[in-house]
Structure formats: C-alpha cells, structure tokens
Amino acid sequence: MSRYILIRRLRGPAFLLLIGIVALLHQTGVVYHMWRLFWPLALILWGLMLLAERAALEMEGYPPPYSDTTYPGGPYAQPPTPGVPPAPGSAIVPANPDDLERSNGGHL
C-alpha cells in the first residue's frame, strides 16, 4: 500500500480523534468553549494532512494533485518542430484584431 493511500485513509479517523480530544477537554472543564478551540485545530490538522499527502506523492514520484501539467498539450505533447507552421486553430475569436477590420471592408 502506498503512503498516499495510507494518509488518505487516516484523514477521517484523525478528525474523529480531534473531536474526541476536544470534547474530553470540554467535559473535564479545561476548555469552556469547544468550538473556539476545535475549528483552528481542525484547520491546522487539515493543512498538515494535505502537506503529508503531497509529500507522500512526491516521494513516490507522482506530480502533485491539481497541478496544471496536463494543460496545454498534456504530458504527451510534442514540442513544435522548427520551420513547420502550426496547425490552424479552431478558435471562435479572430486571432488578430486587424482580421475583423479586413473582413468587413475596414469597418468595425
């Protein structure tokens, strides 16, 4: 099992453990307002879990999740060949503002 999957599986139990610890502190009278202590700790725990997931992915050699490595062209895109013009695009918007003026006889 990879480290990334292990960390993903431990995310829910870690939050349940945090809720239990804060509730126990509230019951014993150490903490009077449970919510004021819980939400900052929950945000910190969430951030630590995300950092651990990304570190596990990096150790396994995967790119980080939600990265823009697949756009534009994707990981299998070939670099442009020098001297060969690019293929015509299928854009709806004209590539050059002068194209609109030429097609309408110089009028916008």
Coordinates of N, CA and C in Angstrom, one line a residue:
M1 N 0.8 -1.2 0.0 CA 0.0 0.0 0.0 C 0.9 1.2 0.0
S2 N 0.5 2.2 -0.8 CA 1.3 3.4 -0.9 C 1.1 4.3 0.3
R3 N 2.1 5.2 0.6 CA 1.9 6.1 1.7 C 0.8 7.1 1.5
Y4 N 0.6 7.5 0.3 CA -0.5 8.4 0.0 C -1.9 7.8 0.3
I5 N -2.1 6.6 0.0 CA -3.4 6.0 0.3 C -3.5 5.8 1.8
L6 N -2.4 5.5 2.5 CA -2.5 5.3 3.9 C -2.9 6.7 4.6
I7 N -2.3 7.7 4.1 CA -2.6 9.1 4.7 C -4.0 9.4 4.4
R8 N -4.5 9.2 3.2 CA -5.9 9.5 2.8 C -6.8 8.7 3.7
R9 N -6.5 7.5 4.1 CA -7.4 6.6 4.9 C -7.3 7.1 6.4
L10 N -6.3 7.7 6.8 CA -6.2 8.2 8.2 C -6.8 9.6 8.4
R11 N -7.3 10.2 7.3 CA -7.8 11.6 7.5 C -9.1 11.6 8.3
G12 N -10.0 10.7 8.0 CA -11.3 10.7 8.8 C -11.0 10.3 10.3
P13 N -10.3 9.3 10.6 CA -10.0 8.9 12.0 C -9.3 10.0 12.7
A14 N -8.4 10.8 12.0 CA -7.7 11.9 12.7 C -8.6 13.0 13.1
F15 N -9.6 13.3 12.3 CA -10.6 14.3 12.6 C -11.5 13.8 13.8
L16 N -11.9 12.5 13.7 CA -12.7 12.0 14.8 C -11.9 12.0 16.1
L17 N -10.6 11.7 16.1 CA -9.8 11.8 17.3 C -9.7 13.2 17.8
L18 N -9.6 14.2 16.9 CA -9.5 15.6 17.3 C -10.8 16.0 18.0
I19 N -12.0 15.6 17.4 CA -13.2 15.9 18.0 C -13.3 15.3 19.4
G20 N -12.9 14.0 19.6 CA -12.9 13.4 20.8 C -12.1 14.0 21.9
I21 N -10.9 14.4 21.5 CA -9.9 15.1 22.5 C -10.5 16.4 22.9
V22 N -11.0 17.2 22.0 CA -11.6 18.5 22.3 C -12.8 18.3 23.2
A23 N -13.7 17.3 22.9 CA -14.9 17.1 23.7 C -14.5 16.6 25.1
L24 N -13.4 15.8 25.2 CA -13.0 15.4 26.5 C -12.4 16.5 27.3
L25 N -11.7 17.4 26.7 CA -11.2 18.6 27.4 C -12.4 19.5 27.8
H26 N -13.4 19.6 27.0 CA -14.6 20.4 27.4 C -15.3 19.7 28.6
Q27 N -15.4 18.4 28.6 CA -16.1 17.7 29.7 C -15.3 17.9 31.0
T28 N -14.0 17.9 31.0 CA -13.3 18.0 32.2 C -13.1 19.4 32.7
G29 N -13.6 20.4 31.9 CA -13.5 21.8 32.3 C -12.3 22.5 31.9
V30 N -11.4 21.9 31.2 CA -10.2 22.5 30.8 C -10.5 23.6 29.7
V31 N -11.4 23.2 28.8 CA -11.8 24.1 27.7 C -13.3 24.5 27.9
Y32 N -13.7 25.7 28.0 CA -15.0 26.1 28.2 C -15.8 26.3 26.9
H33 N -15.2 26.7 25.9 CA -15.9 26.9 24.6 C -15.3 25.9 23.6
M34 N -16.0 24.8 23.3 CA -15.4 23.7 22.5 C -15.1 24.2 21.1
W35 N -16.1 25.0 20.5 CA -16.0 25.4 19.1 C -14.8 26.3 18.9
R36 N -14.5 27.2 19.9 CA -13.4 28.1 19.7 C -12.0 27.4 19.6
L37 N -11.9 26.3 20.2 CA -10.7 25.5 20.2 C -10.7 24.6 19.0
F38 N -11.8 24.0 18.6 CA -11.9 23.0 17.6 C -11.6 23.5 16.2
W39 N -12.2 24.6 15.8 CA -12.1 24.9 14.4 C -10.6 25.4 14.0
P40 N -9.9 26.1 14.9 CA -8.5 26.3 14.5 C -7.6 25.1 14.4
L41 N -7.9 24.2 15.4 CA -7.1 22.9 15.3 C -7.5 22.0 14.1
A42 N -8.8 22.1 13.7 CA -9.3 21.3 12.6 C -8.6 21.9 11.3
L43 N -8.5 23.2 11.2 CA -7.8 23.8 10.0 C -6.3 23.4 10.0
I44 N -5.7 23.4 11.1 CA -4.3 23.0 11.2 C -4.1 21.6 10.8
L45 N -5.0 20.7 11.4 CA -4.9 19.3 11.0 C -5.2 19.0 9.6
W46 N -6.1 19.8 9.0 CA -6.4 19.6 7.5 C -5.2 20.0 6.7
G47 N -4.5 21.1 7.1 CA -3.4 21.5 6.3 C -2.2 20.6 6.5
L48 N -2.0 20.0 7.7 CA -1.0 19.0 7.9 C -1.2 17.8 7.1
M49 N -2.5 17.3 7.0 CA -2.8 16.1 6.2 C -2.6 16.4 4.7
L50 N -2.9 17.6 4.3 CA -2.6 17.9 2.8 C -1.1 17.9 2.5
L51 N -0.4 18.5 3.5 CA 1.1 18.5 3.3 C 1.7 17.1 3.3
A52 N 1.1 16.3 4.2 CA 1.6 14.9 4.2 C 1.3 14.1 3.0
E53 N 0.1 14.4 2.4 CA -0.3 13.7 1.2 C 0.6 14.1 0.0
R54 N 0.8 15.4 -0.1 CA 1.7 15.9 -1.2 C 3.1 15.4 -1.0
A55 N 3.6 15.3 0.2 CA 4.9 14.8 0.4 C 5.0 13.3 0.1
A56 N 3.9 12.5 0.4 CA 3.9 11.1 0.0 C 3.9 10.9 -1.5
L57 N 3.1 11.8 -2.2 CA 3.1 11.7 -3.7 C 4.4 12.0 -4.2
E58 N 5.1 13.0 -3.7 CA 6.4 13.4 -4.2 C 7.4 12.3 -4.0
M59 N 7.3 11.6 -2.8 CA 8.3 10.5 -2.6 C 8.1 9.4 -3.5
E60 N 6.8 9.2 -4.0 CA 6.5 8.1 -4.9 C 6.8 8.5 -6.4
G61 N 7.1 9.8 -6.6 CA 7.4 10.2 -8.0 C 6.3 10.7 -8.8
Y62 N 5.1 10.9 -8.2 CA 4.0 11.4 -8.9 C 4.0 13.0 -8.9
P63 N 3.4 13.6 -9.9 CA 3.2 15.1 -9.8 C 2.2 15.4 -8.8
P64 N 2.2 16.6 -8.2 CA 1.3 17.0 -7.2 C -0.1 17.0 -7.8
P65 N -1.1 16.7 -7.0 CA -2.5 16.7 -7.5 C -2.9 18.1 -7.8
Y66 N -3.9 18.3 -8.7 CA -4.4 19.6 -9.0 C -3.4 20.5 -9.7
S67 N -2.4 19.9 -10.3 CA -1.4 20.7 -11.0 C -1.8 20.9 -12.4
D68 N -1.3 21.9 -13.1 CA -1.6 22.2 -14.5 C -0.6 21.6 -15.4
T69 N -0.1 20.4 -15.1 CA 0.8 19.8 -16.0 C 0.1 19.2 -17.3
T70 N -1.2 19.0 -17.2 CA -1.8 18.4 -18.4 C -2.4 19.5 -19.3
Y71 N -2.1 20.8 -19.0 CA -2.6 21.9 -19.9 C -1.5 22.9 -20.2
P72 N -1.3 23.4 -21.3 CA -1.9 23.0 -22.6 C -1.0 21.9 -23.2
G73 N -1.5 21.0 -23.9 CA -0.8 20.0 -24.6 C -0.7 18.7 -23.9
G74 N -0.7 18.7 -22.6 CA -0.6 17.5 -21.9 C 0.8 16.9 -21.7
P75 N 0.9 15.8 -21.0 CA 2.3 15.3 -20.8 C 2.8 14.6 -22.0
Y76 N 2.0 14.3 -23.0 CA 2.5 13.6 -24.2 C 2.6 14.5 -25.4
A77 N 2.5 15.8 -25.2 CA 2.6 16.7 -26.3 C 4.0 16.8 -26.8
Q78 N 4.1 16.9 -28.1 CA 5.4 17.0 -28.8 C 5.7 18.5 -28.9
P79 N 7.0 18.8 -28.7 CA 7.4 20.2 -28.9 C 7.3 20.6 -30.4
P80 N 7.0 21.9 -30.6 CA 6.9 22.3 -32.0 C 8.2 22.1 -32.8
T81 N 8.0 21.7 -34.1 CA 9.1 21.5 -35.0 C 9.5 22.8 -35.6
P82 N 10.8 23.1 -35.6 CA 11.2 24.4 -36.2 C 11.0 24.4 -37.7
G83 N 10.5 25.4 -38.2 CA 10.3 25.6 -39.7 C 9.0 25.1 -40.1
V84 N 8.2 24.4 -39.3 CA 6.9 23.9 -39.7 C 5.8 24.8 -39.1
P85 N 4.9 25.4 -39.9 CA 3.9 26.2 -39.3 C 2.9 25.4 -38.4
P86 N 2.4 26.0 -37.4 CA 1.5 25.3 -36.5 C 0.2 25.1 -37.3
A87 N -0.5 24.0 -36.9 CA -1.8 23.7 -37.5 C -2.8 24.8 -37.2
P88 N -3.7 25.0 -38.2 CA -4.7 26.1 -37.9 C -5.6 25.7 -36.7
G89 N -5.9 26.7 -36.0 CA -6.7 26.5 -34.8 C -8.2 26.5 -35.1
S90 N -9.0 26.2 -34.1 CA -10.4 26.2 -34.3 C -11.0 27.3 -33.4
A91 N -10.4 28.4 -33.2 CA -10.8 29.4 -32.3 C -12.0 30.2 -32.9
I92 N -12.9 30.6 -32.0 CA -14.1 31.3 -32.5 C -13.7 32.8 -32.6
V93 N -12.8 33.3 -31.7 CA -12.4 34.7 -31.8 C -11.3 34.8 -32.8
P94 N -11.3 35.9 -33.6 CA -10.2 36.1 -34.5 C -8.9 36.2 -33.8
A95 N -7.8 35.7 -34.4 CA -6.5 35.7 -33.8 C -5.9 37.1 -33.7
N96 N -6.3 38.0 -34.6 CA -5.7 39.3 -34.7 C -6.8 40.3 -34.8
P97 N -6.8 41.4 -34.1 CA -7.9 42.4 -34.2 C -8.0 43.0 -35.6
D98 N -6.9 43.0 -36.4 CA -7.0 43.5 -37.8 C -7.8 42.6 -38.7
D99 N -7.9 41.3 -38.3 CA -8.7 40.4 -39.2 C -10.1 40.8 -39.3
L100 N -10.7 41.3 -38.2 CA -12.1 41.8 -38.3 C -12.2 43.0 -39.2
E101 N -11.3 43.9 -39.1 CA -11.4 45.1 -40.0 C -11.2 44.7 -41.5
R102 N -10.4 43.7 -41.8 CA -10.2 43.3 -43.2 C -11.4 42.6 -43.7
S103 N -12.1 41.8 -42.9 CA -13.2 41.1 -43.4 C -14.4 41.9 -43.6
N104 N -14.5 43.1 -42.9 CA -15.7 44.0 -43.1 C -15.4 45.2 -43.9
G105 N -14.4 45.1 -44.7 CA -14.0 46.2 -45.5 C -13.4 47.4 -44.8
G106 N -12.9 47.2 -43.6 CA -12.2 48.2 -42.8 C -13.2 48.8 -41.8
H107 N -14.4 48.3 -41.7 CA -15.4 48.9 -40.7 C -15.5 47.9 -39.6
L108 N -15.7 48.4 -38.4 CA -16.0 47.6 -37.2 C -17.4 47.2 -37.1

